[in-house]
Each structure stands twice: as structure tokens, then as C-alpha cells.
CSV table of C-alpha atoms and ligand atoms in Angstrom, one decimal:
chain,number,residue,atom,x,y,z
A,227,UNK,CA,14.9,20.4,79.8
A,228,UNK,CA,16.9,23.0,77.7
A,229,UNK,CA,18.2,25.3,80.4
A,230,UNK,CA,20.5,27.0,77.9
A,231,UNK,CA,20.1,31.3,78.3
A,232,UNK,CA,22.1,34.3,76.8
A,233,UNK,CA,22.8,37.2,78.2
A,234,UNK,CA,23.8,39.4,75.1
A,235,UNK,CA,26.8,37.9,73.9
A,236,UNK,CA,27.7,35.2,77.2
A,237,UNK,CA,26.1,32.0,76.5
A,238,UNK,CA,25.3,30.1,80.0
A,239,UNK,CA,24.7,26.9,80.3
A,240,UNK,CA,21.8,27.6,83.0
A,241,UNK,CA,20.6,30.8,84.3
A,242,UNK,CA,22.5,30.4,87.5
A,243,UNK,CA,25.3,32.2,88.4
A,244,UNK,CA,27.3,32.3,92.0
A,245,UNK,CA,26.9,36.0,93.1
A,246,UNK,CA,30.6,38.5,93.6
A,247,UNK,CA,31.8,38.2,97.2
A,248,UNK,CA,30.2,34.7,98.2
A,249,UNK,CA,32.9,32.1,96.9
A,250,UNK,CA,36.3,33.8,96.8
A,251,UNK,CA,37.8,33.2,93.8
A,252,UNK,CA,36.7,29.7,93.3
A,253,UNK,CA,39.2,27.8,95.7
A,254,UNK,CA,36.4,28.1,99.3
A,255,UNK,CA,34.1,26.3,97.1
A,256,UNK,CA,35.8,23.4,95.2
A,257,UNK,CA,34.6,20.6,97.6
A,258,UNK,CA,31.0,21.8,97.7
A,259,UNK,CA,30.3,22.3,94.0
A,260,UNK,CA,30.6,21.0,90.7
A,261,UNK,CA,31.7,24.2,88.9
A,262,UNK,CA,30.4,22.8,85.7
A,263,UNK,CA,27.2,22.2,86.4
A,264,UNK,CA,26.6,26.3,87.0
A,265,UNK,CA,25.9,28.6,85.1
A,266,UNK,CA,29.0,31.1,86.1
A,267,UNK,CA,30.7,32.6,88.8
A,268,UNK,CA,31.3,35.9,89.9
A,269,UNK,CA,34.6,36.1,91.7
A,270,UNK,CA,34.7,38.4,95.2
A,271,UNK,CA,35.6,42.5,94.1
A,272,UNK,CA,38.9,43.6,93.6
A,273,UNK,CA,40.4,47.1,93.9
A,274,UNK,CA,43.5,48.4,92.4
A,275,UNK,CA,45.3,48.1,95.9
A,276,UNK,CA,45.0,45.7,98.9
A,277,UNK,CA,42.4,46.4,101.5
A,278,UNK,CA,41.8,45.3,104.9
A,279,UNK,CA,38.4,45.8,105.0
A,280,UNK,CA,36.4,47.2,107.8
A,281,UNK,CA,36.6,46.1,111.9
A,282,UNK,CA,35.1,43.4,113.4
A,283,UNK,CA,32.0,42.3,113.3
A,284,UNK,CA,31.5,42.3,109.7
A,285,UNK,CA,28.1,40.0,109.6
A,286,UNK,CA,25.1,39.7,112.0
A,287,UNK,CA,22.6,37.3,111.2
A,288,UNK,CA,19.0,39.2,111.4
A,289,UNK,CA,15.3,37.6,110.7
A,290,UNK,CA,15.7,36.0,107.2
A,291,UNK,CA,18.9,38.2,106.2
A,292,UNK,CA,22.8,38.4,106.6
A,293,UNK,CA,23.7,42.1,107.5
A,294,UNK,CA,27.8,42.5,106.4
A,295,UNK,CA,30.1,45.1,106.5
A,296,UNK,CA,33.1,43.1,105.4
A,297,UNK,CA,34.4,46.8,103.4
A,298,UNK,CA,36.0,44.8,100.6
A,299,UNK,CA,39.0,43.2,101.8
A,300,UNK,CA,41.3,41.7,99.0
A,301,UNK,CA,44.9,41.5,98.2
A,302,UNK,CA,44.9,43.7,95.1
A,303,UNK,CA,44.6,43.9,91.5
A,304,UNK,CA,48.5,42.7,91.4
A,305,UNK,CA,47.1,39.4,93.3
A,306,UNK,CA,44.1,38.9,91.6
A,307,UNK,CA,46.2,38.9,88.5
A,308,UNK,CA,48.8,36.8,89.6
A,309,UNK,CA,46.4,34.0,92.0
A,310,UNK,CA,43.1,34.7,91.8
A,311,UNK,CA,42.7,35.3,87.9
A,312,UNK,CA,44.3,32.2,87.0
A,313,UNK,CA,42.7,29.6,88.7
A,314,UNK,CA,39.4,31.2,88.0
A,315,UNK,CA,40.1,30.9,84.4
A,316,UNK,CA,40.3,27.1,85.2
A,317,UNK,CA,36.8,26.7,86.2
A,318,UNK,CA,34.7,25.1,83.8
A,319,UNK,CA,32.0,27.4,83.8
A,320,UNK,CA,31.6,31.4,82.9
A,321,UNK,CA,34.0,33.4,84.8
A,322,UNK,CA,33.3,36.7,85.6
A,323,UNK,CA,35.8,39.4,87.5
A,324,UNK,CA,34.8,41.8,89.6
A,325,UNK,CA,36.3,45.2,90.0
A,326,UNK,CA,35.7,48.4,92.6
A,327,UNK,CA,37.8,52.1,92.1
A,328,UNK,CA,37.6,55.0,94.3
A,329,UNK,CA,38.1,57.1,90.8
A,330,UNK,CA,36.7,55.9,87.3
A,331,UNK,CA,40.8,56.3,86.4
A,332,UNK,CA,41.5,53.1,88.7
A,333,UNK,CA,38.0,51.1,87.0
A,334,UNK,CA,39.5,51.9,83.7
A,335,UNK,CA,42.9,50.1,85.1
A,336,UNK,CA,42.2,47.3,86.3
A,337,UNK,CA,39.3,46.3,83.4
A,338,UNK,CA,42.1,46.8,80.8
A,339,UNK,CA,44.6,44.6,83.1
A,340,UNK,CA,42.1,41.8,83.6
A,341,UNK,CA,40.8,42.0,79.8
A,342,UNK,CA,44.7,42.0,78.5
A,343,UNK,CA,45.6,39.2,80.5
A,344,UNK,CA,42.5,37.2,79.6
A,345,UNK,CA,40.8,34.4,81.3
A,346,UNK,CA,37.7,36.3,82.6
A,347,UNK,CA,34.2,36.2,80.1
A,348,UNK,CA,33.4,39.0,81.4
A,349,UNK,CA,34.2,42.0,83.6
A,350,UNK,CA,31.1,43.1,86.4
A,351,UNK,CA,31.8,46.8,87.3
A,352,UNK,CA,30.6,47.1,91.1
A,353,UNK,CA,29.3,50.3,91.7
A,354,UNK,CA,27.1,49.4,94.5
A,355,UNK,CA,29.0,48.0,97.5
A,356,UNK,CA,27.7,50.1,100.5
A,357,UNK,CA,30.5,49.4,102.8
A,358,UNK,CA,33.4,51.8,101.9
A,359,UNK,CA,33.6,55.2,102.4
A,360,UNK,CA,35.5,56.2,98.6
A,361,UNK,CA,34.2,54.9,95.7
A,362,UNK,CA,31.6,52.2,96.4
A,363,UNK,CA,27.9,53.1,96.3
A,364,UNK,CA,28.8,57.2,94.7
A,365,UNK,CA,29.0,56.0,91.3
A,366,UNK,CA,26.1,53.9,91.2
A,367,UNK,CA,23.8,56.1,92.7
A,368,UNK,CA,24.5,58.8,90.4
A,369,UNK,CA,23.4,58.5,87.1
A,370,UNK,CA,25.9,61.1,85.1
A,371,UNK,CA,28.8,59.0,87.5
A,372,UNK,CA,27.4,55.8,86.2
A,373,UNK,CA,27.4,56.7,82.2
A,374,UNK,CA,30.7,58.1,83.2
A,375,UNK,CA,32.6,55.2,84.8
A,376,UNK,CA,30.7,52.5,82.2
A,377,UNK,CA,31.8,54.6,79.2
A,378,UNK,CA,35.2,54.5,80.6
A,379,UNK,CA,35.6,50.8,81.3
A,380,UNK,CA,33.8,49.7,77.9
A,381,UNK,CA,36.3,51.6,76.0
A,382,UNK,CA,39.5,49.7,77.4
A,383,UNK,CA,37.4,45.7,77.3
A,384,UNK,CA,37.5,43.3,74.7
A,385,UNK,CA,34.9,41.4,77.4
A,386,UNK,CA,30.9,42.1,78.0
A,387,UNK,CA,30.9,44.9,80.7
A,388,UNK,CA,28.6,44.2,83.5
A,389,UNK,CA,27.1,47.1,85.6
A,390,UNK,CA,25.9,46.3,89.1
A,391,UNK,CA,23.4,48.3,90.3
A,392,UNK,CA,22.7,49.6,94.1
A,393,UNK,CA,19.3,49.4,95.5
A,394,UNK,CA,19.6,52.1,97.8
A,395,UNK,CA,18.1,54.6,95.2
A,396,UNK,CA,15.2,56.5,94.4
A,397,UNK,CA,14.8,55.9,90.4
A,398,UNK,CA,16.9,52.4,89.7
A,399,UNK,CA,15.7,52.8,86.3
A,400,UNK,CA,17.3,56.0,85.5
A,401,UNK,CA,20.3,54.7,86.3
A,402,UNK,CA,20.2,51.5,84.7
A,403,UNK,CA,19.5,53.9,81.5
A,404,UNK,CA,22.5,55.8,82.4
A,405,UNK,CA,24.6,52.4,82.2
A,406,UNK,CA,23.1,51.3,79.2
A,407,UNK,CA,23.8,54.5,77.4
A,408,UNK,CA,27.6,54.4,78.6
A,409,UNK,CA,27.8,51.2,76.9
A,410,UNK,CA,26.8,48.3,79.3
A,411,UNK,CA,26.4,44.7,78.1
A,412,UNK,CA,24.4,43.6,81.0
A,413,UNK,CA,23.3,45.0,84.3
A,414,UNK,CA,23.0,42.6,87.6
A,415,UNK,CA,20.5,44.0,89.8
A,416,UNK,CA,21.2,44.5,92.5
A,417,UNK,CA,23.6,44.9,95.5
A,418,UNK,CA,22.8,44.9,99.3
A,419,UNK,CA,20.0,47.3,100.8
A,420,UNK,CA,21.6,49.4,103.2
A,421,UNK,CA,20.8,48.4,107.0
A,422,UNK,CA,21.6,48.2,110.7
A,423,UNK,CA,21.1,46.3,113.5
A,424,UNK,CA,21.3,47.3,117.2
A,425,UNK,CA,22.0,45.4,120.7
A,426,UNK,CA,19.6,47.9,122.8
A,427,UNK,CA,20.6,46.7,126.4
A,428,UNK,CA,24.1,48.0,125.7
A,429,UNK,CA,22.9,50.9,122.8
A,430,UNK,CA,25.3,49.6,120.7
A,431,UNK,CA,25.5,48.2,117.1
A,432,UNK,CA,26.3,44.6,116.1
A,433,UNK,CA,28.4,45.7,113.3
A,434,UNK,CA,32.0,47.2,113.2
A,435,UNK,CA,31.2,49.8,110.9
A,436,UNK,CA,27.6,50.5,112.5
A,437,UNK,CA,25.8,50.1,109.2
A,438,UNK,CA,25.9,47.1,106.7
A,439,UNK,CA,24.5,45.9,103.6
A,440,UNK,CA,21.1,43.3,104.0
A,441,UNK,CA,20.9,40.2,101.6
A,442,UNK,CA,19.3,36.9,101.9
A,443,UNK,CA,15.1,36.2,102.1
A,444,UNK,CA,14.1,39.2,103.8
A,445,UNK,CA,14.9,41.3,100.6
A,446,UNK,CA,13.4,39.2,97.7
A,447,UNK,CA,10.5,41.2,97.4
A,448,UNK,CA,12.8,44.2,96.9
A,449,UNK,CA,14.9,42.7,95.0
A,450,UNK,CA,12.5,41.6,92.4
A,451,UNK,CA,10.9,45.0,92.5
A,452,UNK,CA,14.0,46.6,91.6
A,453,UNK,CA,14.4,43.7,88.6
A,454,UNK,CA,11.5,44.2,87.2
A,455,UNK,CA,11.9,48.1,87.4
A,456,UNK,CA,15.4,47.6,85.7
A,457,UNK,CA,14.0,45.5,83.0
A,458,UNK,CA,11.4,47.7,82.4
A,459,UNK,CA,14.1,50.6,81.4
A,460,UNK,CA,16.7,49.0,79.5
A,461,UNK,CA,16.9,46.5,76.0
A,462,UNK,CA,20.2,44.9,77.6
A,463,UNK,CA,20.2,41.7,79.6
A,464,UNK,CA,19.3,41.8,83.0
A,465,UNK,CA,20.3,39.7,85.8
A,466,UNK,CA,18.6,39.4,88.9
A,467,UNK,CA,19.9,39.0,92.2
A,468,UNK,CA,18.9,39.1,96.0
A,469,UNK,CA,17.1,36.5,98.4
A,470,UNK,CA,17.2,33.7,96.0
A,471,UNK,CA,16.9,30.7,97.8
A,472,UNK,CA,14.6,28.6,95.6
A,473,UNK,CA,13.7,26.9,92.0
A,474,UNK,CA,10.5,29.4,92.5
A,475,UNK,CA,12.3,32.4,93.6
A,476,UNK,CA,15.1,32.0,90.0
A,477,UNK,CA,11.3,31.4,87.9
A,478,UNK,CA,9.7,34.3,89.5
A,479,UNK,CA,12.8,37.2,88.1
A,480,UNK,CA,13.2,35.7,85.0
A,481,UNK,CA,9.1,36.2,84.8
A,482,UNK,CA,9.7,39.5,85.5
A,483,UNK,CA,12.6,39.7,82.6
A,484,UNK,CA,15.6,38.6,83.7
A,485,UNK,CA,17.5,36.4,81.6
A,486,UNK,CA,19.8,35.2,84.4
A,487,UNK,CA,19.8,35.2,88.5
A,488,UNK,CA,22.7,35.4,90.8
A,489,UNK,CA,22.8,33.2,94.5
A,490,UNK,CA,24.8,34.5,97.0
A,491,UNK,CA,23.0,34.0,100.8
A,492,UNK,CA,21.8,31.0,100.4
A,493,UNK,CA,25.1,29.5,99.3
A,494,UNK,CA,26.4,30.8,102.6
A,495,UNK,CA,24.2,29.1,104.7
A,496,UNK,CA,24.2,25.7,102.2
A,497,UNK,CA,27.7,25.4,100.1
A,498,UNK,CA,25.4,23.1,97.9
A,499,UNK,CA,22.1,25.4,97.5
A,500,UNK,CA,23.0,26.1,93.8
A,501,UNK,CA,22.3,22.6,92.7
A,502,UNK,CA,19.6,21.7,94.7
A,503,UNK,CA,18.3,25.4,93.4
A,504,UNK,CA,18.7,24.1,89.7
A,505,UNK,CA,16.9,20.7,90.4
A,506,UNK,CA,13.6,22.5,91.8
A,507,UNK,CA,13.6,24.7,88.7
A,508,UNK,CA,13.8,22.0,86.5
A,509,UNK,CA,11.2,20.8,88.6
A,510,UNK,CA,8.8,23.4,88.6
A,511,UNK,CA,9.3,23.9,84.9
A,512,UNK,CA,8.6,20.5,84.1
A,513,UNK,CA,5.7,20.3,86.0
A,514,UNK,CA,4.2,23.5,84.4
A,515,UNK,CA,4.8,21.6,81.4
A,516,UNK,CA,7.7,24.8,80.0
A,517,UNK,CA,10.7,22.6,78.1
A,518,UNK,CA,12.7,25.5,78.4
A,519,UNK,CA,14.4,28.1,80.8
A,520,UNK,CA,14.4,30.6,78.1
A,521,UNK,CA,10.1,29.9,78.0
A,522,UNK,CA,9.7,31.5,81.1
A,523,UNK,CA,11.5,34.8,80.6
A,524,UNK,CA,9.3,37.8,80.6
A,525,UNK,CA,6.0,36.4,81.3
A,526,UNK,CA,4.6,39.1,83.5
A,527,UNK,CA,1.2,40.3,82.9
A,528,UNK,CA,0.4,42.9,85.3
A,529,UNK,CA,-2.7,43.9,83.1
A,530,UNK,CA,-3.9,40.7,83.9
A,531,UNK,CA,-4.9,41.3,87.5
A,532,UNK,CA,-3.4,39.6,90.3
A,533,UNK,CA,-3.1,35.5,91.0
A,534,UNK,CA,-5.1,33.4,92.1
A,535,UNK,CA,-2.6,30.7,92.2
A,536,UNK,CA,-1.6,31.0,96.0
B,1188,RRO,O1,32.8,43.8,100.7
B,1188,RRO,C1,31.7,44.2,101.0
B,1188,RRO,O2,31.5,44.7,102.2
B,1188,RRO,C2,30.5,44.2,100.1
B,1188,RRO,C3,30.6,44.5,98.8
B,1188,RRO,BR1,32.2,44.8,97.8
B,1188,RRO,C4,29.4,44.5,98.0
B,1188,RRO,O3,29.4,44.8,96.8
B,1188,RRO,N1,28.3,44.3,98.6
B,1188,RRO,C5,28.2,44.1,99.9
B,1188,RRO,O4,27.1,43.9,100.5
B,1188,RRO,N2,29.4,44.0,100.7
């Protein structure tokens, strides 16, 4: 089975990629996976200076979802350059960084410090996280902020600029427009839906910071909404991301045109998911008799009336 796809100018060996904020900088995961056998990584966000991150708790398990508010704790562009940088560049896969600014001046910073120093394939500009108050989801739910901040970083990277989108939106697909005209390479769609969750004997919330961002199964439906919606709007590569937790689920948003998927939840729950997620595709390709990944991209035919298949 060819599995090969490219996203624009990043060749990946499969279309699965380990989504920002689920495996550190490589290190948590080395005795669960074969790095090689992936199709990238997407090391956790960094911002310009050390963080925290926001009060305990920071995840509550809810009915086929992870809420978190973990607020983006990290040691700092200075340490990412210096630790985490370095040993992701060892991985023998597609490494992607991952940066956050309160201001498009400190996006613009760190994407020429990480391209300079080199050792990243390509640089994902988070503009969605939904857990900290400066910066975070303002840019990306803005479309003018969005051209403005993409612009900015695309100007200073000799890497493919990734834009990850928010959810929590009315029109995703003006905005993914408004990335793709500030110069985007690729857009990952998307980040965490905003959510809560309440204990009602006591009347008070399970999280620290009261609201928190939903992944995992309950939002695939959402998720792949928002792909298609993306993919729909723009010419770049698209990749897909949010309650992927099987060979089905990574088929499914490349059908609806993305060329790539990113797994975060289900990693969580199963450090090994991404290879048994690889072997059902191959299996459900091969038993649809497609010889390639890149065969099922794009496939959807609305006009076509719905399925009958299940
Ligand atoms: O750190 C977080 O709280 C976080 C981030 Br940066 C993000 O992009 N998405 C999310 O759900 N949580």
C-alpha cells in the first residue's frame, strides 16, 4: 500500500501526524512509539516566555471527550531552542514546532528563531488555543488578525507555515481564506471546541479555570464538519484533526479533502493508537480495493445523496 501524501511542499511518509500538546517534545513518547513509522509530530506550543499554565484541575474526563485547561505551560522559547528543538530534530520523522504570542511581534520572533536555528520542517502557528486569556483564540477568530499574524510569520520562515484554526467560530471558512491569503502553506483544522463541565451537588466546576477546550470522540462529527468547510474554501493543504480514533475516522477527512490527519486523544488514552490507527487504514483501504492513501482524498459526493453503506 503506497501511503506516501504531500502536504504542499512536506512530503510524509503516511498521513498521520501526532497532534501539538499530546507528546511533549518527543521524549514522553519514546518507549511507546516508533517515530519512524509516523507520519510527523507536532511538538507541544511554545511561547516566547515560560508559562505556568493555569490551576489545577486542568483535564476532566467527560462522555467520549477530554475537557483541559492546561493554559500552555512551557519553559520558553529560550528552552525549546536549547532542549526541546534539538532532540526533536532527531526524530526520524517530520518535525513540526509549534509557537503561541500574545502580539503578532512575539509570533514573528520566535518563527525566525526556530527557522534560523533549523531542525523543524515546518513551523504550526497556534492561533486557537482557548485556554489563555492574551493571545490564544483572538487571532484566530478574527479574520483581518489572522491574515495579519500569517503574513508576519511567513515573511521571517524559510519553513512551510502552518495555521491552526479554532473551531469556536461562526464562518471557519472565512478565516481559513484569511490565512491562505497571508501566506499559509497549510492549515490544521482544528483546535479544541470550547466547553465546561460542572459537579452540581457542590455548584462547582471540575476545571481550574472553569472552562476548557473538548477533544477526543465526542467532537468528530464537528470536527469533520469544520474540515470539510475549510477545504471547501482554500487551494492549500488541509489537515484534519479532532476525535480521531480510528483507520475509518483518518479515511473519512481525507474523503472530505484533507491530505493529512492529526491524533491527539486517542494517543492519550493508548501511547500506541497511532500504529494500530495506521494498520486499520491500510486495512480498510485494502479491503476497498484503493492501493493508495492519496486515492482516497477528496472523494466526497454530496450530490450523490446519502449512504447506504451503514
Ligand atoms: O495548553 C492548552 O491549554 C491548550 C492549547 Br496551547 C491548545 O492549543 N489547545 C488546547 O485545547 N489546550
Amino acid at each position: 500500500m503506497d501511503l506516501h501524501t504531500a502536504l504542499g511542499p512536506l512530503q510524509l511518509r503516511n498521513p498521520l501526524i501526532m497532534a501539538s500538546g499530546t507528546f511533549g517534545y518527543g521524549w514522553e513518547f519514546r518507549d511507546f512509539l516508533d517515530y519512524s513509522r509516523l507520519g510527523g509530530v507536532i511538538a507541544k506550543t511554545v511561547t516566547i516566555r515560560p508559562r505556568k499554565g493555569n490551576p489545577p484541575p486542568r483535564t476532566c474526563e467527560t462522555a467520549c471527550g477530554v475537557l483541559n485547561s492546561i493554559g500552555l505551560p512551557n519553559g520558553g522559547i529560550d528552552e525549546f531552542l536549547r532542549v526541546g528543538l534539538p532532540y526533536l530534530s532527531r526524530l526520524d520523522t517530520c518535525r513540526i514546532a509549534s509557537i503561541a504570542g500574545e502580539t503578532v511581534d512575539e509570533f514573528v520572533e520566535m518563527a525566525r528563531r526556530i527557522s534560523n536555528q533549523g531542525g523543524a520542517d515546518a513551523i504550526e502557528v497556534n492561533i486557537s488555543c482557548p485556554n489563555v486569556k492574551k493571545g490564544g483564540m483572538a487571532f484566530g477568530a478574527d479574520a483581518p488578525a489572522t491574515e495579519q499574524v500569517t503574513r508576519a510569520v511567513r515573511a521571517v520562515c524559510a519553513v512551510p507555515v502552518i495555521v491552526k484554526l479554532t473551531p469556536n467560530v461562526t464562518s471557519i471558512g472565512e478565516i481559513a481564506a484569511a490565512a491562505q491569503a497571508g501566506g499559509a502553506d497549510i492549515i490544521s483544522a482544528v483546535n479544541t471546541f470550547l466547553g465546561m463541565a460542572v459537579s452540581w451537588p457542590d455548584a462547582r466546576p471540575m476545571l481550574g479555570n472553569i472552562v476548557g477546550g473538548l477533544s477526543g470522540p465526542a467532537i468528530k462529527p464537528l470536527a469533520l464538519r469544520n474540515v470539510w468547510e475549510v477545504a471547501r474554501s482554500v487551494d492549500i493543504p488541509v489537515m484534519g484533526v479532532g476525535g480521531i480514533v480510528t483507520g475509518a475516522d483518518v479515511l473519512e477527512f481525507m474523503t472530505v479533502g484533507a491530505r493529512a490527519v492529526q491524533i491527539g486523544t486517542a494517543s492519550l488514552v493508548e501511547p500506541t493508537a497511532m500504529e494500530r490507527i495506521l494498520s486499520e487504514m491500510v486495512a480498510e483501504l485494502d479491503e476497498h480495493g484503493f492501493s493508495s492513501a492519496e486515492q482516497a482524498l477528496g472523494r466526497f459526493k454530496p450530490s450523490q445523496g446519502p449512504s447506504c453503506c451503514r
